[in-house]
Coordinates of C-alpha atoms in Angstrom, one line a residue:
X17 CA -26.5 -35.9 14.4
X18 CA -27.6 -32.5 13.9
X19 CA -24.7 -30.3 12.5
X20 CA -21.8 -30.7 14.4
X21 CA -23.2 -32.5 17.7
X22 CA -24.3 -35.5 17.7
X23 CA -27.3 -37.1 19.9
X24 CA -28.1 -41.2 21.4
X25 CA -31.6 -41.1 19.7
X26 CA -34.2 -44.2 21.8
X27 CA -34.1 -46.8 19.3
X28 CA -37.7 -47.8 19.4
X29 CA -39.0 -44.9 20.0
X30 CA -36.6 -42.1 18.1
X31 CA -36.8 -39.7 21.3
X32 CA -33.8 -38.0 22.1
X33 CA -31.8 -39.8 25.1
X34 CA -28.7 -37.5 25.9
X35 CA -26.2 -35.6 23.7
X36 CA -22.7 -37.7 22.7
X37 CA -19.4 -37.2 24.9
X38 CA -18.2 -34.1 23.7
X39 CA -15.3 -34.3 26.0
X40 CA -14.1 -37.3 24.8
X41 CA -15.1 -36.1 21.2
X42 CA -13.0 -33.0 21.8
X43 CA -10.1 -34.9 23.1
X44 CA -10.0 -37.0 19.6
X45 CA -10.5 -33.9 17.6
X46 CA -7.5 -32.8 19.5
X47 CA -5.6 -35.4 18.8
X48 CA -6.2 -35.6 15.3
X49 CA -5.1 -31.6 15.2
X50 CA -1.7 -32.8 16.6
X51 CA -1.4 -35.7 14.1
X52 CA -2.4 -33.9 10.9
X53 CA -1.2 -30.2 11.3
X54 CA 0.7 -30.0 14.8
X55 CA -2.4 -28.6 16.5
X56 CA -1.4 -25.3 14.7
X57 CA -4.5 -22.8 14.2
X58 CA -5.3 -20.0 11.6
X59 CA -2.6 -19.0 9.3
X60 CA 0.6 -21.7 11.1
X61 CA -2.0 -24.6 9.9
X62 CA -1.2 -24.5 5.9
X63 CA 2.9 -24.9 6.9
X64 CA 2.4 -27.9 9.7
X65 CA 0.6 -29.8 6.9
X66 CA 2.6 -28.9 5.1
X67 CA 5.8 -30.3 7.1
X68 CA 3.4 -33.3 8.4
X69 CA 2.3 -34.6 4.8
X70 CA 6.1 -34.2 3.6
X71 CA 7.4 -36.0 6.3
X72 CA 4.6 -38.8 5.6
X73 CA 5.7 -38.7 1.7
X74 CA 9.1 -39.6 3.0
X75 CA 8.6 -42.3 4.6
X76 CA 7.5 -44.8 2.2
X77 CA 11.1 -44.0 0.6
X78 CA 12.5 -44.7 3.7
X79 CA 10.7 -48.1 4.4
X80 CA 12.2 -49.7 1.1
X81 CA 15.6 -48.0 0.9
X82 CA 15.7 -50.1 4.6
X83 CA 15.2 -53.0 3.0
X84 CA 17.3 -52.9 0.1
X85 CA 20.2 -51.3 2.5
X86 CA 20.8 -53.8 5.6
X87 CA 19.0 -57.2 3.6
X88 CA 22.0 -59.1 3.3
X89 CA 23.6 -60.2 -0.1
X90 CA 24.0 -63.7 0.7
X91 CA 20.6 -65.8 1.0
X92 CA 20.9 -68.4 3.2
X93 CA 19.2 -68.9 6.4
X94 CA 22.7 -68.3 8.3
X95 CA 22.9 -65.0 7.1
X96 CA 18.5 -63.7 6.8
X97 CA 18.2 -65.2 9.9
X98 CA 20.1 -62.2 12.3
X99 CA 17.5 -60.0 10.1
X100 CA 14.4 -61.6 10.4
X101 CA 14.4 -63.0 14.0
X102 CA 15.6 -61.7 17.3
X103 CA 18.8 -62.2 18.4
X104 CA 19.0 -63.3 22.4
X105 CA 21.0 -61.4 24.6
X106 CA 22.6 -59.0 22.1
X107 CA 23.5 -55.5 23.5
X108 CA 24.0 -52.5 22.6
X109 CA 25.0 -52.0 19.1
X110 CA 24.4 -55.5 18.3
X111 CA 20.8 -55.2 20.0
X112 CA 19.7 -52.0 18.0
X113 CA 21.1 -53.3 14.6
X114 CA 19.4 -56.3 15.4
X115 CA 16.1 -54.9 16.5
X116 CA 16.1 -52.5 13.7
X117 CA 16.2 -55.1 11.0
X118 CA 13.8 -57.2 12.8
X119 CA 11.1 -54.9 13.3
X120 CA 11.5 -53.0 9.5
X121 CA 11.4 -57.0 7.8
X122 CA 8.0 -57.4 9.9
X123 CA 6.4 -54.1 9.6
X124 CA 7.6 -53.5 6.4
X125 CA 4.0 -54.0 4.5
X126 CA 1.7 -52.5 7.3
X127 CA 3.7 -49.9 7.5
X128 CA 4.0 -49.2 3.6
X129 CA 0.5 -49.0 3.3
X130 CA -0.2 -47.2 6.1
X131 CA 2.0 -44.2 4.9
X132 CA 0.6 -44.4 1.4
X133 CA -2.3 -44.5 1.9
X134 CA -2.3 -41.1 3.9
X135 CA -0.8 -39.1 1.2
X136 CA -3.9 -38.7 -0.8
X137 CA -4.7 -37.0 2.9
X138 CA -1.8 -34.6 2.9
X139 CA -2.0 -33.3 -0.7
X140 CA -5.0 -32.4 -3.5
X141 CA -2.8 -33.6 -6.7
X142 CA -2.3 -37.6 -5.0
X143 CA -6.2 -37.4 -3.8
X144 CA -6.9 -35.9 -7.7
X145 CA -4.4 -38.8 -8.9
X146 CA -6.5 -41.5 -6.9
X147 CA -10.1 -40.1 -8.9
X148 CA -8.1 -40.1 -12.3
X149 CA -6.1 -43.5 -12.0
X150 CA -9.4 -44.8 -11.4
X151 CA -10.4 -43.4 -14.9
X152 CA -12.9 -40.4 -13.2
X153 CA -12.3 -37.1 -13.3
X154 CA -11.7 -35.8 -9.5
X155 CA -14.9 -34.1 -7.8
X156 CA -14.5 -30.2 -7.5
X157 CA -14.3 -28.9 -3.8
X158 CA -12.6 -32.4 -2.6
X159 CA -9.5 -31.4 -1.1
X160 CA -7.8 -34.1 0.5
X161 CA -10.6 -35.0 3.1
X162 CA -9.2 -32.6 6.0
X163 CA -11.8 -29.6 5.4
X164 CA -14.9 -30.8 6.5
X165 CA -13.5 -32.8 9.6
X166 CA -11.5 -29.4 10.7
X167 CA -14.6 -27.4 10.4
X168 CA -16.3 -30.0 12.7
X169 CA -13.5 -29.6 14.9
X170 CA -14.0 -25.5 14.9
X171 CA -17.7 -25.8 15.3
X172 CA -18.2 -28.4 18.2
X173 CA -16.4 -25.6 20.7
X174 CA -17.6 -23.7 23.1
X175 CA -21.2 -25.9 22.8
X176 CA -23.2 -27.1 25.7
X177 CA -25.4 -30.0 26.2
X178 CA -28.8 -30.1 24.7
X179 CA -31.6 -31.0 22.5
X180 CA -31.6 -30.7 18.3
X181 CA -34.0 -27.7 17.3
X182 CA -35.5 -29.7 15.0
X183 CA -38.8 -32.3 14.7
X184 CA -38.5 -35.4 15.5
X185 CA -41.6 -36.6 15.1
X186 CA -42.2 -40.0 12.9
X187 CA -38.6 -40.5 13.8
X188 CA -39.3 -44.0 14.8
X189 CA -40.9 -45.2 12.0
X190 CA -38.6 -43.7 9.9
X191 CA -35.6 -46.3 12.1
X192 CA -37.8 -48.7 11.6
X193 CA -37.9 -48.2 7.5
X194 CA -34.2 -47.7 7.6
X195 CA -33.5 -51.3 10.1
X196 CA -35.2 -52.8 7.4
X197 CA -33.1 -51.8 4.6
X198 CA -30.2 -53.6 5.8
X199 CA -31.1 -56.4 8.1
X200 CA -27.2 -57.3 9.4
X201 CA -26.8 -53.6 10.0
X202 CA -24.7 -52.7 13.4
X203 CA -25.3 -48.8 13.4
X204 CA -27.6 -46.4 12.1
X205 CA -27.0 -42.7 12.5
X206 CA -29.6 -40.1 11.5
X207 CA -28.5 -36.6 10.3
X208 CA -31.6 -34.5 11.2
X209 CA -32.6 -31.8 9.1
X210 CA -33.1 -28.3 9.3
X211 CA -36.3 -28.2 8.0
X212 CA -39.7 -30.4 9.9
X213 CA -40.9 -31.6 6.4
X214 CA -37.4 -32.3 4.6
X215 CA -36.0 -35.8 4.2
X216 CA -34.1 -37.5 6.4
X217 CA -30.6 -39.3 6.1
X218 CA -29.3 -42.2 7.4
X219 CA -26.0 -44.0 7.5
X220 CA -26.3 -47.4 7.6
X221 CA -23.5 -49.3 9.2
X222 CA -22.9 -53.1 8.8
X223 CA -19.4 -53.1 10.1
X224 CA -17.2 -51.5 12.7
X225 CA -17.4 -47.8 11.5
X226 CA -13.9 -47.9 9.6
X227 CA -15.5 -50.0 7.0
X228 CA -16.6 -48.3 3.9
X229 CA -17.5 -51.3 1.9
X230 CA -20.0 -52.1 5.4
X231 CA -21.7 -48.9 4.5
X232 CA -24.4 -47.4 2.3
X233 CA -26.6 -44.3 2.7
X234 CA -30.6 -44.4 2.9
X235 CA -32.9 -40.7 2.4
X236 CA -36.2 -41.1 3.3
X237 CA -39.1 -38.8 3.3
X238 CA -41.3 -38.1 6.0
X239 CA -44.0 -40.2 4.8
X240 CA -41.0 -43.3 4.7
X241 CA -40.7 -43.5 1.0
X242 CA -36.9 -44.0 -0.3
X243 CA -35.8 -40.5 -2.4
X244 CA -32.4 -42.0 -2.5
X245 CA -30.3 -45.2 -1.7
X246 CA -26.9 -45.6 -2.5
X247 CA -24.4 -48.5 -1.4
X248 CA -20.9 -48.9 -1.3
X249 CA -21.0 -50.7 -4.8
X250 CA -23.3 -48.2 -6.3
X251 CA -20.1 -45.5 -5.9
X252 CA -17.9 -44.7 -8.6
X253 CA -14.7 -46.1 -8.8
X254 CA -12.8 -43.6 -8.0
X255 CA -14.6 -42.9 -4.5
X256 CA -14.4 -46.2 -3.6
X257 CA -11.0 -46.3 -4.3
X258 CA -10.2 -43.0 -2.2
X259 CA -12.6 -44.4 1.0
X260 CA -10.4 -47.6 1.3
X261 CA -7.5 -46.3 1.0
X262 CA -8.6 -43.5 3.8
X263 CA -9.8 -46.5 6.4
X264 CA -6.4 -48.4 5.0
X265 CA -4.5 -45.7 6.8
X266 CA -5.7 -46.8 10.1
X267 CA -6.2 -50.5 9.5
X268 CA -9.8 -49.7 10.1
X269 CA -10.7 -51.1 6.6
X270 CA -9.9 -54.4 7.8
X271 CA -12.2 -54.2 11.1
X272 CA -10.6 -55.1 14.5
X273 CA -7.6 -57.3 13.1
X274 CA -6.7 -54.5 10.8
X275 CA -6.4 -51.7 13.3
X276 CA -4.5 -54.2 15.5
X277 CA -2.1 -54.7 12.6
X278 CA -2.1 -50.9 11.8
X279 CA -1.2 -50.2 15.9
X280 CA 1.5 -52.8 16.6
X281 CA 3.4 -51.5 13.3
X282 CA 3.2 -47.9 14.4
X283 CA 4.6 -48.5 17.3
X284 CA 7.1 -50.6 15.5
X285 CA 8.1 -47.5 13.3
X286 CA 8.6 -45.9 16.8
X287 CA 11.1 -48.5 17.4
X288 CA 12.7 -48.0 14.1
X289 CA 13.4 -44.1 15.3
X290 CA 14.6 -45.2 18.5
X291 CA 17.0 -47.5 17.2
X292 CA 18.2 -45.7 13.9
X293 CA 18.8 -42.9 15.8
X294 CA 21.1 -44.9 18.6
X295 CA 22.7 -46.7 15.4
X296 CA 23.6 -43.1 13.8
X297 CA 24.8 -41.2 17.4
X298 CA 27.2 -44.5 17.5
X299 CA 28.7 -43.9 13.9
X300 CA 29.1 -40.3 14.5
X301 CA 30.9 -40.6 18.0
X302 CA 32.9 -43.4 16.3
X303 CA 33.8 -41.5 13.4
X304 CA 34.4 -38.3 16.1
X305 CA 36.9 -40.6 17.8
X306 CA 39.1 -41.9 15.3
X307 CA 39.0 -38.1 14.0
X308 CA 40.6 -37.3 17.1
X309 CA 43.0 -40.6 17.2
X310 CA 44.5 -39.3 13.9
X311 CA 44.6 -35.5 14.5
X312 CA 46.7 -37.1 18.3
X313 CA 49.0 -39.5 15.9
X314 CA 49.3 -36.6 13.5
X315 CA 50.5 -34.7 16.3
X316 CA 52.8 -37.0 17.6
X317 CA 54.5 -37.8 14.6
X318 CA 54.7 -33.8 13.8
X319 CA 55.3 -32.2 17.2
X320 CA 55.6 -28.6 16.7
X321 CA 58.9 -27.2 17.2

């Protein structure tokens, strides 16, 4: 990649092939907007993350108070049963309360990690609190991992296809020299310099791309010696700590099965909205109806003369 763009580089030769899908790139930067900050721009952005990563903190109160409110008090399998399992042909009510327990008792752990996880996203203090409860002292400038991928966001507008302005010559050996490094490795993705003589980076990828502990880091020179190397294990604690739980968010930590897990939940917690929602319109137009059946037997009783 070269700054914000990223390039399909040959990989036996290093020779630039054609520049990524920046349509479908700017469709998932797009998204993302929506998700984090309600696709709000310039000074609206601060207050939708605001409302987004409070909503978020909410939500892991909300996953536990469920259990502990509609877990029933008697333990048997006649009574967890209606709970745990589906109930055939229930309607209505029945259905929703049913369905409602059902999906929370299943998604109950996806879904508390999920949310958890993403409040080190919304706010500095809980990423700052993931560094210290790690025992290291939080790295200056790290503000909840939003900064850089907004900026990326900003800057891939309004470009056009093309080449990187830079040299990429002894590219290939370099890919070669980096293949070696990590001999299972799936990916390798080369940040080009500025300069014709600096170093070169690569991300080495043994896993999926949502895999931290898959990755590690390899700078090479032009002439192909190593000026740095750095693995997942050679991290800190605390960084480790922070890129799992950001890839936990998404189930991406755990590869294919984990984002499966991650996606059938979510939609679960949709469910959960759906039906809570249709469980609390029914208590209010009940408790709206035997308001009126008493104000009509109050009137009855008490005709006005």
């Amino acid at each position: 990649s070269a700054g914000a763009r990223a390039f399909y580089l040959d990989a036996y030769t290093g020779r630039p092939l054609r520049e990524g899908r920046q349509r479908m790139r700017q469709f998932m930067s797009d998204v993302r907007g929506w998700h984090r900050w309600l696709s709000a721009e310039g000074e609206a952005r601060p207050t939708a993350r605001a409302f987004t990563g409070w909503s978020n903190l909410l939500f892991p109160f909300i996953v536990c108070s469920g259990l502990y409110l509609w877990f029933p008090r008697k333990r048997t399998w006649q009574h967890v049963r209606p709970v745990v399992w589906f109930t055939r042909g229930a309607r209505g009510k029945a259905r929703d309360f049913n369905w409602h327990n059902a999906i929370g008792v299943w998604c109950l752990a996806p879904l508390f990690i999920v949310v958890v996880s993403a409040v080190p996203i919304s706010f500095p203090w809980a990423n700052d609190w993931v560094y210290r409860a790690a025992g290291e002292t939080p790295p200056a400038g790290r503000r909840g991992g939003g900064a850089g991928e907004a900026a990326a966001r900003e800057g891939g507008r309004g470009r056009g296809a093309g080449t990187p302005r830079v040299s990429t010559e002894g590219l290939a050996g370099l890919l070669q020299r980096a293949a070696q490094q990590e001999r299972d490795w799936r990916t390798v993705t080369v940040r080009l310099p500025e300069s014709a003589s600096g170093p070169v980076s690569f991300a080495i990828d043994r896993g999926d791309g949502g895999q931290p502990q898959l990755r590690s880091t390899l700078t090479l020179d032009r002439a192909g010696a190593v000026v740095r190397y750095e693995a997942f294990a050679d991290q800190g604690a605390g960084r480790r700590l922070r890129s799992l739980m950001r890839f936990a968010h998404t189930g991406e930590v755990l590869g294919l099965a984990g984002q499966t897990v991650a996606g059938v939940a979510s939609a679960g917690a949709v469910v959960l909205v759906w039906t809570g929602m249709a469980l609390a319109l029914r208590r209010a137009r009940a408790w709206l109806s035997r308001r009126r059946s008493r104000a009509a037997m109050s009137i009855a009783e008490n005709p006005a003369t």
